[in-house]
GROMACS .gro file of C-alpha atoms in nm:
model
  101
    1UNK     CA    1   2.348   4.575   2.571
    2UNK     CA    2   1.978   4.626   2.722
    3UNK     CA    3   1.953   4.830   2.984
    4UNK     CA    4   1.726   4.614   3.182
    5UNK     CA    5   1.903   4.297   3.151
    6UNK     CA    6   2.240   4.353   3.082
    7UNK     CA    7   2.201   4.102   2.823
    8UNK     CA    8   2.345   4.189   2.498
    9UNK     CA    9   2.078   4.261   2.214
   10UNK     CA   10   1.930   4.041   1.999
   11UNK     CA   11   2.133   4.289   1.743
   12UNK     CA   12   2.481   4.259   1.951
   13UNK     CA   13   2.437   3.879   1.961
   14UNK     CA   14   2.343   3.785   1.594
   15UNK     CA   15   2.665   4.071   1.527
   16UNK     CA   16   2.855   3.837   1.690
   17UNK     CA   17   2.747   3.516   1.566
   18UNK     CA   18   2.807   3.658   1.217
   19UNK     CA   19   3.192   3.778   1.296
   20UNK     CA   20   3.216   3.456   1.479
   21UNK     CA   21   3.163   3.205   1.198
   22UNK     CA   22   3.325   3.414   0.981
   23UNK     CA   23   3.685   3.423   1.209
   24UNK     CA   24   3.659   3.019   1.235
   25UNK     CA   25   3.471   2.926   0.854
   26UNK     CA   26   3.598   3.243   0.661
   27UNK     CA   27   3.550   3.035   0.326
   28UNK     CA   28   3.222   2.893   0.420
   29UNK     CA   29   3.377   2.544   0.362
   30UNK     CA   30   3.265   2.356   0.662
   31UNK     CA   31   2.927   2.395   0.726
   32UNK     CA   32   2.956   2.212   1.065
   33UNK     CA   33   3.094   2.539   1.193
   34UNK     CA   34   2.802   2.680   1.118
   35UNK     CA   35   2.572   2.479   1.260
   36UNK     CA   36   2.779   2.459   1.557
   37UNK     CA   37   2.777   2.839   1.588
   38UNK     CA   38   2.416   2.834   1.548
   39UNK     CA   39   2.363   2.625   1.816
   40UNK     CA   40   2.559   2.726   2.039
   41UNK     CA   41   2.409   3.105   2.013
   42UNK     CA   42   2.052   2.956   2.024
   43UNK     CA   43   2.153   2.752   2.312
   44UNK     CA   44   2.270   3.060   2.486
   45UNK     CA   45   1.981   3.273   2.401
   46UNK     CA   46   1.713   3.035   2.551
   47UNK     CA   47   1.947   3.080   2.846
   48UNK     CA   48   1.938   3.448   2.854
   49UNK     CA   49   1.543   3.462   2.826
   50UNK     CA   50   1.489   3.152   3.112
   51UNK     CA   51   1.685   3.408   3.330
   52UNK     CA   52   1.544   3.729   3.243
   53UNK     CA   53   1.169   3.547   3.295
   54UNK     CA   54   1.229   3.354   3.591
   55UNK     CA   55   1.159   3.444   3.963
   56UNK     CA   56   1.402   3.241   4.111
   57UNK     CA   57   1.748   3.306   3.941
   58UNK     CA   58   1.960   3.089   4.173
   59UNK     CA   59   1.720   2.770   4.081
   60UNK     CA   60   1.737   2.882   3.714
   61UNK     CA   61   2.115   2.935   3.700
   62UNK     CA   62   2.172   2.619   3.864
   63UNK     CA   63   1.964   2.442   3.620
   64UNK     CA   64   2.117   2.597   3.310
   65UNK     CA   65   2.445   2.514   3.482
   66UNK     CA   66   2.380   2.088   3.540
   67UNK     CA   67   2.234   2.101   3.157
   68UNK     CA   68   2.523   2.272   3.027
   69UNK     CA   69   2.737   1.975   3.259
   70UNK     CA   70   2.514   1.706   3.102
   71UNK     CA   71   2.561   1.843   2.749
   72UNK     CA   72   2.944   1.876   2.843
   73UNK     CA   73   2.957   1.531   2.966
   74UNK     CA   74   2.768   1.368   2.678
   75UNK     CA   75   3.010   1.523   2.406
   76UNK     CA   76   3.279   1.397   2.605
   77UNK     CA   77   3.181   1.018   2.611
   78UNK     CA   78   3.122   1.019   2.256
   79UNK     CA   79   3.443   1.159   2.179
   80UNK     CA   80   3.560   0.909   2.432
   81UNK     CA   81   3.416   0.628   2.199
   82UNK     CA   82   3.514   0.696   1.849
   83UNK     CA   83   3.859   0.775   1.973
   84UNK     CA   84   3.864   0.408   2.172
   85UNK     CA   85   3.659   0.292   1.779
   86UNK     CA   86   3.990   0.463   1.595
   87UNK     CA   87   4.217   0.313   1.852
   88UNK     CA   88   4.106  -0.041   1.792
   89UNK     CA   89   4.075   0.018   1.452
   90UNK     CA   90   4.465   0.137   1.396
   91UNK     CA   91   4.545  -0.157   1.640
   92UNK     CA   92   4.389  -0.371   1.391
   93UNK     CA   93   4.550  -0.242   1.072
   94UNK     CA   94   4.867  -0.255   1.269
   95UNK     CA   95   4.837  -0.629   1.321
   96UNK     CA   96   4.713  -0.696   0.973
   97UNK     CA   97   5.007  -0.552   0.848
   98UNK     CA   98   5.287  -0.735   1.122
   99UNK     CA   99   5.095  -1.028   0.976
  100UNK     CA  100   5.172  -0.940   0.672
  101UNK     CA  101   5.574  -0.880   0.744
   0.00000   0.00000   0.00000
């Protein structure tokens, strides 16, 4: 870590990024993983820099803090739809095939 931010190093943090996608993609088969990872680490490193360069770290922290809820809530309502567009979907097949019977 940096002595004047406590934020770990550029170093420490692509370290980590490295060990991470290796732990959950050890064969380099899903490449999704990756780009999570990536993303994830990049969106976490604008982070650290907004709050090393800002004057006002309560306003900062705060506003990483209701984009990071947005982001949160966003992935959860499109989960929310393609698991009520597999639901009706398997209702569906389900009646096709009682039709069927």
């Amino acid at each position: 870590m940096s002595e004047k931010s406590q934020a770990p190093s550029k170093e420490d943090q692509e370290q980590l990024k490295v060990e991470l996608k290796k732990a959950l993609n050890p064969n380099g088969e899903n490449p999704q993983i990756e780009s999570y990872v990536d993303s994830t680490f990049s969106y976490i490193s604008e982070s650290i820099q907004k709050m090393e360069q800002t004057d006002d770290k309560d306003k900062t922290a705060n506003d990483i803090a209701e984009d990071l809820g947005k982001k949160i809530q966003d992935w959860l309502s499109r989960k929310q739809k393609e698991l009520d567009a597999e639901k009706r979907i398997a209702e569906k097949q389900e009646e096709a095939e009682n039709e069927k019977a």
